[in-house]
Every structure is written in C-alpha cells, then in structure tokens.
Amino acid sequence: IYRNKMDPKIAKAHKPEPVEFEYTTRDAIIYALGVGCKAKEDVRYVYEGAEGFMPLPTYIVAPGLLANQILSWPGIEFDLTRILHGEQYIELYAPLPAETKLRSETRVVDLLDKGSGALIMSEVTTYDAYSGKKLAMQQFGTFQVGSGNFGGDRTSSHERKGADIPKRQADTILSDPTSVDQAALYRMGSGDLNPLHIDPEFATLGGFKTPILHGLCSLGFATRHVLKAFANNDAALFKAVKVRFSSPVLPGQTLETHMWDEGDRVVFETKVKETGKTVVSNGYVLLHGKKGRGQAKL
C-alpha cells in the first residue's frame, strides 16, 4: 500500500543492535570549543582540572548521531542528498559523567507523510554502559524532501511540539560570533562528518553556495546562551531542549538568541545578527528547579 518504498510498519518494527560510544574529557572539551565555549567564561567545560568539570549537556548529540544511522534502515528509502535535519529534542536524566562508555538504542518511532517529503522520527535512548543507568533520550526529526505521498500518517503522538514564541519583546538577548572555522572544529567535536559542512563542491550539490554550519552546532550555542542567562552557566540544571531548524547559518556569522522567561521553561529563538533571519525557531529549554507560574512542573 505504501509507495516510494516507505513503509512505517516495517521501519517501526526494526530493532538494531545497541551502539557503544566511549569518550574522555578531551572529547568533551573539543565539543565545548566547537559550540563556542571560551576559556575565561566557561572554564568548567574546557578544562578537565576545573572544579565541577562536566561535558555540556548537548554533547549527547555525539553518541546520538553515531547511533542514529538510518542509511540502510528497513522500510525507509534513504537519500542523503535530500536530507534536512528538521527538529531535535534532547532530555537528560542525569548530568553526563566527565568520561565514560555509553550504550545507545535507536528506534524509528514514526514515519510521517508530509506531502512534500517524509519526516523520519527516530529516538535514541542512551545508557551508561558501566552502571546501566539511563542518561538521556533524544528525538531526531529528519526530513527527506520529495519522499512524501506514500500514504502514511501526517501527525504522530510521539511528536514533541516546539514552543510558540511570545509576542512581547524578549526578556534577554545574548549573542556570540561564530568563527569562519566553526564548522571545521564542530565536526571534530561532534563526530558529524557530513561533507556539506566543509567541502565546497559537496555543498554546491546540496544547493548551497558555500559550506554551512551544522544545525546542532547552532543548538549548542543557543543552549549555552539559555544556561548563561537563566541557570548561572550551570549545565547540571539542564533538563531538556527542543528546537526546529529553520534556516542555514554560514560559519563566521553571529548567533543571537532571544529568550523569554515563561515560568516553568525558557522559550527562545536564534537569529543571524547580520541578516535578522531566524535560524533556530520554536525553541524551549527546561531547567531543574525552574517553577511554573503558581505550580511546579515536573
């Protein structure tokens, strides 16, 4: 009944082997530098000898990306040249250890028919391989242009909705310039080696004039801005983040995050300062200890 070789039932039934990922403080530091951490302001993320050293919470995208290999997934006809990273949700159940071995399990929880394309919703659940403790869950929303109209559902109960941006002026705005070499550094720290972010010829094939910054790099910058503005730059207070990637960023542009205090959560969007274009939209961060208006939300 499904066309384009997209079959949600087969895709959801597939259970690949868990993927292991080992990291050291050095790996976590290279990632932190890749999302703009600075030695003076962010020493606990870039110096292994610092008091309270810890990896940034968004470093979990590195093992997540490694585990989220849907290239040859049954029920999905995959085409790397037509893939866009549409949305991302990350939830941490405990701060990431300074160094450890992780085990991640991946499932395709839904395959949606959006007409103009297919939305592949995959979830990666990550455990500490030594203690067995569940550390994180993240949901990747991968959009494949031109693979829609296969007769699938348009919506899913698994979908994590983004936030509506308030109409009032932002409560706080923070900005950071990215370096022209940001994508080159980020790909080393994150393990996302997609040539779209470094190879001019490959970028042209993807329809871009020049290599673009990883969406998950912009997510790292934006999450840091929220932690700085609302959590005293303490990554241990991070609980969850949800974003939609709405427009590409070029290395060297300035990322400006507009934040709204919405009681139990911080709502945000990130723009390129030079153009005013929104690049990360409908975002929110949940922080431990941040209470809603009149009641605490778990």
PDB file of C-alpha atoms in Angstrom:
ATOM      1  CA  ILE A   1       0.000   0.000   0.000  1.00  0.00           C
ATOM      2  CA  TYR A   2       2.950   2.347   0.500  1.00  0.00           C
ATOM      3  CA  ARG A   3       4.749   3.967  -2.386  1.00  0.00           C
ATOM      4  CA  ASN A   4       8.375   5.186  -2.555  1.00  0.00           C
ATOM      5  CA  LYS A   5       9.424   2.109  -0.567  1.00  0.00           C
ATOM      6  CA  MET A   6       8.470   3.985   2.610  1.00  0.00           C
ATOM      7  CA  ASP A   7       6.774   1.563   4.995  1.00  0.00           C
ATOM      8  CA  PRO A   8       6.159   2.859   8.542  1.00  0.00           C
ATOM      9  CA  LYS A   9       5.188  -0.573   9.883  1.00  0.00           C
ATOM     10  CA  ILE A  10       8.468  -2.196   8.774  1.00  0.00           C
ATOM     11  CA  ALA A  11      10.503   0.849   9.870  1.00  0.00           C
ATOM     12  CA  LYS A  12       8.988   0.875  13.383  1.00  0.00           C
ATOM     13  CA  ALA A  13       9.470  -2.887  13.854  1.00  0.00           C
ATOM     14  CA  HIS A  14      13.233  -2.822  13.182  1.00  0.00           C
ATOM     15  CA  LYS A  15      15.451  -3.063  16.291  1.00  0.00           C
ATOM     16  CA  PRO A  16      19.162  -2.676  15.516  1.00  0.00           C
ATOM     17  CA  GLU A  17      21.953  -3.672  17.894  1.00  0.00           C
ATOM     18  CA  PRO A  18      22.884  -1.047  20.531  1.00  0.00           C
ATOM     19  CA  VAL A  19      25.790   1.231  19.604  1.00  0.00           C
ATOM     20  CA  GLU A  20      28.646   1.868  22.027  1.00  0.00           C
ATOM     21  CA  PHE A  21      30.441   5.202  22.343  1.00  0.00           C
ATOM     22  CA  GLU A  22      33.378   5.926  24.614  1.00  0.00           C
ATOM     23  CA  TYR A  23      34.567   9.447  25.390  1.00  0.00           C
ATOM     24  CA  THR A  24      37.178  11.187  27.529  1.00  0.00           C
ATOM     25  CA  THR A  25      37.384  14.683  28.983  1.00  0.00           C
ATOM     26  CA  ARG A  26      39.382  15.669  25.876  1.00  0.00           C
ATOM     27  CA  ASP A  27      36.472  14.710  23.573  1.00  0.00           C
ATOM     28  CA  ALA A  28      34.001  16.692  25.686  1.00  0.00           C
ATOM     29  CA  ILE A  29      36.316  19.721  25.630  1.00  0.00           C
ATOM     30  CA  ILE A  30      36.745  19.661  21.829  1.00  0.00           C
ATOM     31  CA  TYR A  31      32.934  19.582  21.563  1.00  0.00           C
ATOM     32  CA  ALA A  32      32.602  22.530  24.001  1.00  0.00           C
ATOM     33  CA  LEU A  33      35.079  24.576  21.940  1.00  0.00           C
ATOM     34  CA  GLY A  34      33.087  23.598  18.840  1.00  0.00           C
ATOM     35  CA  VAL A  35      29.956  25.287  20.230  1.00  0.00           C
ATOM     36  CA  GLY A  36      31.774  28.459  21.226  1.00  0.00           C
ATOM     37  CA  CYS A  37      32.877  27.912  24.840  1.00  0.00           C
ATOM     38  CA  LYS A  38      35.586  30.330  25.985  1.00  0.00           C
ATOM     39  CA  ALA A  39      38.442  29.621  28.388  1.00  0.00           C
ATOM     40  CA  LYS A  40      37.717  32.664  30.564  1.00  0.00           C
ATOM     41  CA  GLU A  41      33.939  32.358  30.964  1.00  0.00           C
ATOM     42  CA  ASP A  42      33.424  28.607  30.564  1.00  0.00           C
ATOM     43  CA  VAL A  43      36.445  27.058  32.279  1.00  0.00           C
ATOM     44  CA  ARG A  44      34.421  24.192  33.797  1.00  0.00           C
ATOM     45  CA  TYR A  45      33.593  22.954  30.262  1.00  0.00           C
ATOM     46  CA  VAL A  46      37.024  23.413  28.674  1.00  0.00           C
ATOM     47  CA  TYR A  47      39.497  22.453  31.447  1.00  0.00           C
ATOM     48  CA  GLU A  48      39.474  18.913  32.833  1.00  0.00           C
ATOM     49  CA  GLY A  49      41.133  20.130  36.065  1.00  0.00           C
ATOM     50  CA  ALA A  50      38.459  22.755  36.758  1.00  0.00           C
ATOM     51  CA  GLU A  51      36.265  22.400  39.828  1.00  0.00           C
ATOM     52  CA  GLY A  52      32.971  20.798  38.787  1.00  0.00           C
ATOM     53  CA  PHE A  53      34.186  19.921  35.286  1.00  0.00           C
ATOM     54  CA  MET A  54      31.429  18.393  33.162  1.00  0.00           C
ATOM     55  CA  PRO A  55      30.579  17.920  29.500  1.00  0.00           C
ATOM     56  CA  LEU A  56      27.926  20.260  28.106  1.00  0.00           C
ATOM     57  CA  PRO A  57      24.517  18.519  28.091  1.00  0.00           C
ATOM     58  CA  THR A  58      24.214  18.888  24.303  1.00  0.00           C
ATOM     59  CA  TYR A  59      27.360  16.742  23.899  1.00  0.00           C
ATOM     60  CA  ILE A  60      24.901  13.825  23.997  1.00  0.00           C
ATOM     61  CA  VAL A  61      24.268  14.533  20.278  1.00  0.00           C
ATOM     62  CA  ALA A  62      27.672  12.933  19.508  1.00  0.00           C
ATOM     63  CA  PRO A  63      26.705   9.395  20.644  1.00  0.00           C
ATOM     64  CA  GLY A  64      23.170  10.091  19.429  1.00  0.00           C
ATOM     65  CA  LEU A  65      24.305  10.845  15.900  1.00  0.00           C
ATOM     66  CA  LEU A  66      26.517   7.756  15.813  1.00  0.00           C
ATOM     67  CA  ALA A  67      23.580   5.575  16.881  1.00  0.00           C
ATOM     68  CA  ASN A  68      21.032   7.279  14.612  1.00  0.00           C
ATOM     69  CA  GLN A  69      22.190   5.533  11.442  1.00  0.00           C
ATOM     70  CA  ILE A  70      19.119   5.261   9.225  1.00  0.00           C
ATOM     71  CA  LEU A  71      21.089   4.924   5.996  1.00  0.00           C
ATOM     72  CA  SER A  72      20.071   1.294   5.419  1.00  0.00           C
ATOM     73  CA  TRP A  73      17.012   1.096   7.673  1.00  0.00           C
ATOM     74  CA  PRO A  74      14.299  -1.384   6.586  1.00  0.00           C
ATOM     75  CA  GLY A  75      11.110   0.396   5.481  1.00  0.00           C
ATOM     76  CA  ILE A  76      12.950   3.612   4.603  1.00  0.00           C
ATOM     77  CA  GLU A  77      14.260   4.550   1.176  1.00  0.00           C
ATOM     78  CA  PHE A  78      17.040   6.895   2.235  1.00  0.00           C
ATOM     79  CA  ASP A  79      18.732   9.565   0.094  1.00  0.00           C
ATOM     80  CA  LEU A  80      21.479  11.566   1.820  1.00  0.00           C
ATOM     81  CA  THR A  81      21.412  14.343  -0.815  1.00  0.00           C
ATOM     82  CA  ARG A  82      17.763  15.180   0.020  1.00  0.00           C
ATOM     83  CA  ILE A  83      18.025  15.068   3.813  1.00  0.00           C
ATOM     84  CA  LEU A  84      17.394  18.048   6.116  1.00  0.00           C
ATOM     85  CA  HIS A  85      17.725  17.954   9.892  1.00  0.00           C
ATOM     86  CA  GLY A  86      14.337  19.425  10.807  1.00  0.00           C
ATOM     87  CA  GLU A  87      13.915  19.153  14.579  1.00  0.00           C
ATOM     88  CA  GLN A  88      15.699  17.944  17.688  1.00  0.00           C
ATOM     89  CA  TYR A  89      14.604  17.123  21.236  1.00  0.00           C
ATOM     90  CA  ILE A  90      17.081  16.224  23.991  1.00  0.00           C
ATOM     91  CA  GLU A  91      16.271  15.185  27.546  1.00  0.00           C
ATOM     92  CA  LEU A  92      18.894  14.333  30.173  1.00  0.00           C
ATOM     93  CA  TYR A  93      18.002  12.246  33.240  1.00  0.00           C
ATOM     94  CA  ALA A  94      21.354  12.977  34.923  1.00  0.00           C
ATOM     95  CA  PRO A  95      24.373  15.157  34.118  1.00  0.00           C
ATOM     96  CA  LEU A  96      26.849  13.460  31.771  1.00  0.00           C
ATOM     97  CA  PRO A  97      29.880  11.931  33.530  1.00  0.00           C
ATOM     98  CA  ALA A  98      33.288  13.548  32.838  1.00  0.00           C
ATOM     99  CA  GLU A  99      34.209  10.424  30.876  1.00  0.00           C
ATOM    100  CA  THR A 100      32.548   7.048  30.383  1.00  0.00           C
ATOM    101  CA  LYS A 101      31.343   4.473  27.900  1.00  0.00           C
ATOM    102  CA  LEU A 102      27.763   4.818  26.642  1.00  0.00           C
ATOM    103  CA  ARG A 103      25.314   2.396  25.060  1.00  0.00           C
ATOM    104  CA  SER A 104      22.602   3.790  22.793  1.00  0.00           C
ATOM    105  CA  GLU A 105      19.471   2.114  21.427  1.00  0.00           C
ATOM    106  CA  THR A 106      17.747   3.535  18.345  1.00  0.00           C
ATOM    107  CA  ARG A 107      14.152   3.134  17.199  1.00  0.00           C
ATOM    108  CA  VAL A 108      12.168   4.749  14.399  1.00  0.00           C
ATOM    109  CA  VAL A 109       9.046   5.736  16.358  1.00  0.00           C
ATOM    110  CA  ASP A 110       7.203   7.136  13.334  1.00  0.00           C
ATOM    111  CA  LEU A 111       7.488   7.800   9.629  1.00  0.00           C
ATOM    112  CA  LEU A 112       5.194  10.662   8.660  1.00  0.00           C
ATOM    113  CA  ASP A 113       3.868  11.625   5.261  1.00  0.00           C
ATOM    114  CA  LYS A 114       4.149  15.406   4.990  1.00  0.00           C
ATOM    115  CA  GLY A 115       3.236  15.506   1.288  1.00  0.00           C
ATOM    116  CA  SER A 116       6.327  17.393   0.126  1.00  0.00           C
ATOM    117  CA  GLY A 117       8.517  14.902   1.954  1.00  0.00           C
ATOM    118  CA  ALA A 118       8.796  12.219   4.626  1.00  0.00           C
ATOM    119  CA  LEU A 119       9.532  13.025   8.275  1.00  0.00           C
ATOM    120  CA  ILE A 120      11.586  10.253   9.867  1.00  0.00           C
ATOM    121  CA  MET A 121      11.164  10.405  13.640  1.00  0.00           C
ATOM    122  CA  SER A 122      13.849   8.410  15.430  1.00  0.00           C
ATOM    123  CA  GLU A 123      14.545   8.171  19.151  1.00  0.00           C
ATOM    124  CA  VAL A 124      17.905   7.350  20.695  1.00  0.00           C
ATOM    125  CA  THR A 125      17.947   6.258  24.348  1.00  0.00           C
ATOM    126  CA  THR A 126      21.386   6.325  25.942  1.00  0.00           C
ATOM    127  CA  TYR A 127      22.644   4.413  28.992  1.00  0.00           C
ATOM    128  CA  ASP A 128      25.914   4.435  30.915  1.00  0.00           C
ATOM    129  CA  ALA A 129      27.483   1.168  29.731  1.00  0.00           C
ATOM    130  CA  TYR A 130      29.164   0.570  33.106  1.00  0.00           C
ATOM    131  CA  SER A 131      26.325   1.295  35.548  1.00  0.00           C
ATOM    132  CA  GLY A 132      23.393   0.633  33.206  1.00  0.00           C
ATOM    133  CA  LYS A 133      21.896   3.969  34.318  1.00  0.00           C
ATOM    134  CA  LYS A 134      19.601   5.646  31.772  1.00  0.00           C
ATOM    135  CA  LEU A 135      21.186   9.012  30.973  1.00  0.00           C
ATOM    136  CA  ALA A 136      19.317  10.537  28.053  1.00  0.00           C
ATOM    137  CA  MET A 137      16.678  10.341  25.349  1.00  0.00           C
ATOM    138  CA  GLN A 138      16.760  12.361  22.162  1.00  0.00           C
ATOM    139  CA  GLN A 139      14.438  12.570  19.208  1.00  0.00           C
ATOM    140  CA  PHE A 140      15.740  13.373  15.725  1.00  0.00           C
ATOM    141  CA  GLY A 141      13.283  14.773  13.192  1.00  0.00           C
ATOM    142  CA  THR A 142      14.844  14.080   9.781  1.00  0.00           C
ATOM    143  CA  PHE A 143      13.034  15.468   6.754  1.00  0.00           C
ATOM    144  CA  GLN A 144      13.600  13.861   3.362  1.00  0.00           C
ATOM    145  CA  VAL A 145      12.492  16.154   0.546  1.00  0.00           C
ATOM    146  CA  GLY A 146      10.416  14.558  -2.212  1.00  0.00           C
ATOM    147  CA  SER A 147       9.646  11.301  -0.385  1.00  0.00           C
ATOM    148  CA  GLY A 148       6.098  12.135   0.692  1.00  0.00           C
ATOM    149  CA  ASN A 149       2.745  10.977  -0.674  1.00  0.00           C
ATOM    150  CA  PHE A 150       3.395   7.365   0.297  1.00  0.00           C
ATOM    151  CA  GLY A 151       0.076   7.040   2.119  1.00  0.00           C
ATOM    152  CA  GLY A 152       1.317   7.437   5.705  1.00  0.00           C
ATOM    153  CA  ASP A 153       0.004   9.412   8.706  1.00  0.00           C
ATOM    154  CA  ARG A 154       0.617  13.165   8.765  1.00  0.00           C
ATOM    155  CA  THR A 155       0.890  13.511  12.557  1.00  0.00           C
ATOM    156  CA  SER A 156       2.169  11.402  15.439  1.00  0.00           C
ATOM    157  CA  SER A 157       1.568  11.097  19.183  1.00  0.00           C
ATOM    158  CA  HIS A 158       5.359  10.859  19.540  1.00  0.00           C
ATOM    159  CA  GLU A 159       5.895  14.366  18.158  1.00  0.00           C
ATOM    160  CA  ARG A 160       7.411  16.775  20.693  1.00  0.00           C
ATOM    161  CA  LYS A 161       5.842  20.133  19.895  1.00  0.00           C
ATOM    162  CA  GLY A 162       8.007  23.229  19.825  1.00  0.00           C
ATOM    163  CA  ALA A 163       7.093  26.388  21.737  1.00  0.00           C
ATOM    164  CA  ASP A 164       5.113  29.346  20.436  1.00  0.00           C
ATOM    165  CA  ILE A 165       7.262  32.472  20.514  1.00  0.00           C
ATOM    166  CA  PRO A 166       5.690  35.173  22.732  1.00  0.00           C
ATOM    167  CA  LYS A 167       4.520  38.385  21.047  1.00  0.00           C
ATOM    168  CA  ARG A 168       6.259  40.611  23.606  1.00  0.00           C
ATOM    169  CA  GLN A 169       9.894  41.718  23.430  1.00  0.00           C
ATOM    170  CA  ALA A 170      12.486  39.205  24.573  1.00  0.00           C
ATOM    171  CA  ASP A 171      13.455  39.291  28.265  1.00  0.00           C
ATOM    172  CA  THR A 172      17.125  38.613  27.473  1.00  0.00           C
ATOM    173  CA  ILE A 173      19.240  38.593  24.304  1.00  0.00           C
ATOM    174  CA  LEU A 174      22.742  37.085  24.115  1.00  0.00           C
ATOM    175  CA  SER A 175      24.930  36.860  21.038  1.00  0.00           C
ATOM    176  CA  ASP A 176      28.155  35.129  20.027  1.00  0.00           C
ATOM    177  CA  PRO A 177      30.103  35.409  16.785  1.00  0.00           C
ATOM    178  CA  THR A 178      30.925  32.077  15.158  1.00  0.00           C
ATOM    179  CA  SER A 179      34.367  31.648  13.654  1.00  0.00           C
ATOM    180  CA  VAL A 180      34.839  31.061   9.925  1.00  0.00           C
ATOM    181  CA  ASP A 181      36.349  27.748  11.074  1.00  0.00           C
ATOM    182  CA  GLN A 182      33.434  26.875  13.404  1.00  0.00           C
ATOM    183  CA  ALA A 183      32.075  24.029  11.282  1.00  0.00           C
ATOM    184  CA  ALA A 184      35.575  22.560  10.823  1.00  0.00           C
ATOM    185  CA  LEU A 185      36.029  22.484  14.609  1.00  0.00           C
ATOM    186  CA  TYR A 186      32.471  21.365  15.396  1.00  0.00           C
ATOM    187  CA  ARG A 187      32.658  18.341  13.084  1.00  0.00           C
ATOM    188  CA  MET A 188      35.695  17.113  15.052  1.00  0.00           C
ATOM    189  CA  GLY A 189      33.986  17.579  18.414  1.00  0.00           C
ATOM    190  CA  SER A 190      30.601  16.169  17.438  1.00  0.00           C
ATOM    191  CA  GLY A 191      31.627  13.392  15.077  1.00  0.00           C
ATOM    192  CA  ASP A 192      29.228  14.774  12.442  1.00  0.00           C
ATOM    193  CA  LEU A 193      31.488  14.414   9.410  1.00  0.00           C
ATOM    194  CA  ASN A 194      28.895  15.280   6.751  1.00  0.00           C
ATOM    195  CA  PRO A 195      30.945  16.917   3.918  1.00  0.00           C
ATOM    196  CA  LEU A 196      28.159  19.513   3.492  1.00  0.00           C
ATOM    197  CA  HIS A 197      29.832  21.467   6.308  1.00  0.00           C
ATOM    198  CA  ILE A 198      33.395  21.546   4.954  1.00  0.00           C
ATOM    199  CA  ASP A 199      33.583  20.573   1.251  1.00  0.00           C
ATOM    200  CA  PRO A 200      32.588  23.423  -1.136  1.00  0.00           C
ATOM    201  CA  GLU A 201      31.815  21.012  -4.007  1.00  0.00           C
ATOM    202  CA  PHE A 202      29.541  18.861  -1.837  1.00  0.00           C
ATOM    203  CA  ALA A 203      27.821  21.997  -0.505  1.00  0.00           C
ATOM    204  CA  THR A 204      27.072  23.026  -4.099  1.00  0.00           C
ATOM    205  CA  LEU A 205      25.468  19.621  -4.726  1.00  0.00           C
ATOM    206  CA  GLY A 206      23.218  20.299  -1.729  1.00  0.00           C
ATOM    207  CA  GLY A 207      22.163  23.632  -3.230  1.00  0.00           C
ATOM    208  CA  PHE A 208      24.396  25.887  -1.088  1.00  0.00           C
ATOM    209  CA  LYS A 209      26.965  28.380  -2.382  1.00  0.00           C
ATOM    210  CA  THR A 210      29.355  27.532   0.432  1.00  0.00           C
ATOM    211  CA  PRO A 211      29.571  25.003   3.319  1.00  0.00           C
ATOM    212  CA  ILE A 212      27.063  25.718   6.093  1.00  0.00           C
ATOM    213  CA  LEU A 213      27.218  25.367   9.874  1.00  0.00           C
ATOM    214  CA  HIS A 214      25.680  22.258  11.467  1.00  0.00           C
ATOM    215  CA  GLY A 215      22.205  22.895  12.872  1.00  0.00           C
ATOM    216  CA  LEU A 216      23.261  21.038  16.016  1.00  0.00           C
ATOM    217  CA  CYS A 217      26.170  23.484  16.390  1.00  0.00           C
ATOM    218  CA  SER A 218      23.669  26.371  16.450  1.00  0.00           C
ATOM    219  CA  LEU A 219      21.661  24.332  19.002  1.00  0.00           C
ATOM    220  CA  GLY A 220      24.799  24.113  21.174  1.00  0.00           C
ATOM    221  CA  PHE A 221      25.314  27.897  21.043  1.00  0.00           C
ATOM    222  CA  ALA A 222      21.640  28.597  21.839  1.00  0.00           C
ATOM    223  CA  THR A 223      21.524  26.147  24.763  1.00  0.00           C
ATOM    224  CA  ARG A 224      24.675  27.754  26.208  1.00  0.00           C
ATOM    225  CA  HIS A 225      23.005  31.169  25.936  1.00  0.00           C
ATOM    226  CA  VAL A 226      19.998  29.946  27.927  1.00  0.00           C
ATOM    227  CA  LEU A 227      22.219  28.325  30.597  1.00  0.00           C
ATOM    228  CA  LYS A 228      24.212  31.561  30.870  1.00  0.00           C
ATOM    229  CA  ALA A 229      21.145  33.792  31.135  1.00  0.00           C
ATOM    230  CA  PHE A 230      18.891  31.633  33.328  1.00  0.00           C
ATOM    231  CA  ALA A 231      20.988  28.941  35.056  1.00  0.00           C
ATOM    232  CA  ASN A 232      24.136  30.801  36.155  1.00  0.00           C
ATOM    233  CA  ASN A 233      26.002  28.856  33.422  1.00  0.00           C
ATOM    234  CA  ASP A 234      25.462  25.619  35.374  1.00  0.00           C
ATOM    235  CA  ALA A 235      24.894  22.711  32.959  1.00  0.00           C
ATOM    236  CA  ALA A 236      23.812  20.493  35.876  1.00  0.00           C
ATOM    237  CA  LEU A 237      20.500  22.431  35.876  1.00  0.00           C
ATOM    238  CA  PHE A 238      19.712  21.434  32.282  1.00  0.00           C
ATOM    239  CA  LYS A 239      16.739  19.116  31.857  1.00  0.00           C
ATOM    240  CA  ALA A 240      15.621  19.280  28.202  1.00  0.00           C
ATOM    241  CA  VAL A 241      15.730  21.293  24.966  1.00  0.00           C
ATOM    242  CA  LYS A 242      13.534  21.298  21.860  1.00  0.00           C
ATOM    243  CA  VAL A 243      14.290  23.153  18.612  1.00  0.00           C
ATOM    244  CA  ARG A 244      13.300  23.431  14.982  1.00  0.00           C
ATOM    245  CA  PHE A 245      15.996  24.244  12.427  1.00  0.00           C
ATOM    246  CA  SER A 246      14.520  26.850  10.105  1.00  0.00           C
ATOM    247  CA  SER A 247      17.369  28.362   8.103  1.00  0.00           C
ATOM    248  CA  PRO A 248      21.090  27.707   7.468  1.00  0.00           C
ATOM    249  CA  VAL A 249      23.947  29.563   9.165  1.00  0.00           C
ATOM    250  CA  LEU A 250      27.277  30.372   7.484  1.00  0.00           C
ATOM    251  CA  PRO A 251      30.440  29.997   9.580  1.00  0.00           C
ATOM    252  CA  GLY A 252      31.539  33.498  10.607  1.00  0.00           C
ATOM    253  CA  GLN A 253      28.012  34.823  11.177  1.00  0.00           C
ATOM    254  CA  THR A 254      26.851  35.965  14.638  1.00  0.00           C
ATOM    255  CA  LEU A 255      24.256  33.874  16.504  1.00  0.00           C
ATOM    256  CA  GLU A 256      21.843  35.959  18.581  1.00  0.00           C
ATOM    257  CA  THR A 257      19.465  34.162  20.954  1.00  0.00           C
ATOM    258  CA  HIS A 258      16.249  35.902  22.041  1.00  0.00           C
ATOM    259  CA  MET A 259      14.889  34.417  25.299  1.00  0.00           C
ATOM    260  CA  TRP A 260      11.593  34.665  27.144  1.00  0.00           C
ATOM    261  CA  ASP A 261      11.037  33.616  30.764  1.00  0.00           C
ATOM    262  CA  GLU A 262       7.834  31.564  30.613  1.00  0.00           C
ATOM    263  CA  GLY A 263       7.738  30.340  34.187  1.00  0.00           C
ATOM    264  CA  ASP A 264       8.454  26.621  34.012  1.00  0.00           C
ATOM    265  CA  ARG A 265      10.570  26.973  30.870  1.00  0.00           C
ATOM    266  CA  VAL A 266      12.678  29.375  28.831  1.00  0.00           C
ATOM    267  CA  VAL A 267      11.361  29.889  25.302  1.00  0.00           C
ATOM    268  CA  PHE A 268      13.856  31.045  22.686  1.00  0.00           C
ATOM    269  CA  GLU A 269      14.682  31.606  19.044  1.00  0.00           C
ATOM    270  CA  THR A 270      18.086  32.247  17.497  1.00  0.00           C
ATOM    271  CA  LYS A 271      18.742  34.650  14.642  1.00  0.00           C
ATOM    272  CA  VAL A 272      21.731  35.523  12.480  1.00  0.00           C
ATOM    273  CA  LYS A 273      22.525  39.042  13.715  1.00  0.00           C
ATOM    274  CA  GLU A 274      23.873  40.214  10.346  1.00  0.00           C
ATOM    275  CA  THR A 275      20.693  39.313   8.407  1.00  0.00           C
ATOM    276  CA  GLY A 276      17.963  39.187  11.084  1.00  0.00           C
ATOM    277  CA  LYS A 277      16.927  35.773   9.787  1.00  0.00           C
ATOM    278  CA  THR A 278      15.618  33.207  12.306  1.00  0.00           C
ATOM    279  CA  VAL A 279      17.743  30.053  12.144  1.00  0.00           C
ATOM    280  CA  VAL A 280      16.563  28.124  15.234  1.00  0.00           C
ATOM    281  CA  SER A 281      12.848  28.536  15.912  1.00  0.00           C
ATOM    282  CA  ASN A 282      10.153  27.428  18.386  1.00  0.00           C
ATOM    283  CA  GLY A 283      12.795  26.504  20.951  1.00  0.00           C
ATOM    284  CA  TYR A 284      12.478  25.888  24.664  1.00  0.00           C
ATOM    285  CA  VAL A 285      14.730  24.740  27.490  1.00  0.00           C
ATOM    286  CA  LEU A 286      13.519  23.066  30.681  1.00  0.00           C
ATOM    287  CA  LEU A 287      15.682  23.672  33.752  1.00  0.00           C
ATOM    288  CA  HIS A 288      15.682  21.821  37.071  1.00  0.00           C
ATOM    289  CA  GLY A 289      14.226  23.958  39.842  1.00  0.00           C
ATOM    290  CA  LYS A 290      12.562  26.413  37.455  1.00  0.00           C
ATOM    291  CA  LYS A 291       8.947  26.610  38.561  1.00  0.00           C
ATOM    292  CA  GLY A 292       5.873  27.440  36.549  1.00  0.00           C
ATOM    293  CA  ARG A 293       3.515  30.263  37.364  1.00  0.00           C
ATOM    294  CA  GLY A 294       1.836  29.129  40.573  1.00  0.00           C
ATOM    295  CA  GLN A 295       2.945  25.495  40.415  1.00  0.00           C
ATOM    296  CA  ALA A 296       5.957  23.311  39.905  1.00  0.00           C
ATOM    297  CA  LYS A 297       6.012  21.264  36.721  1.00  0.00           C
ATOM    298  CA  LEU A 298       7.893  18.003  36.537  1.00  0.00           C
TER     299      LEU A 298
END
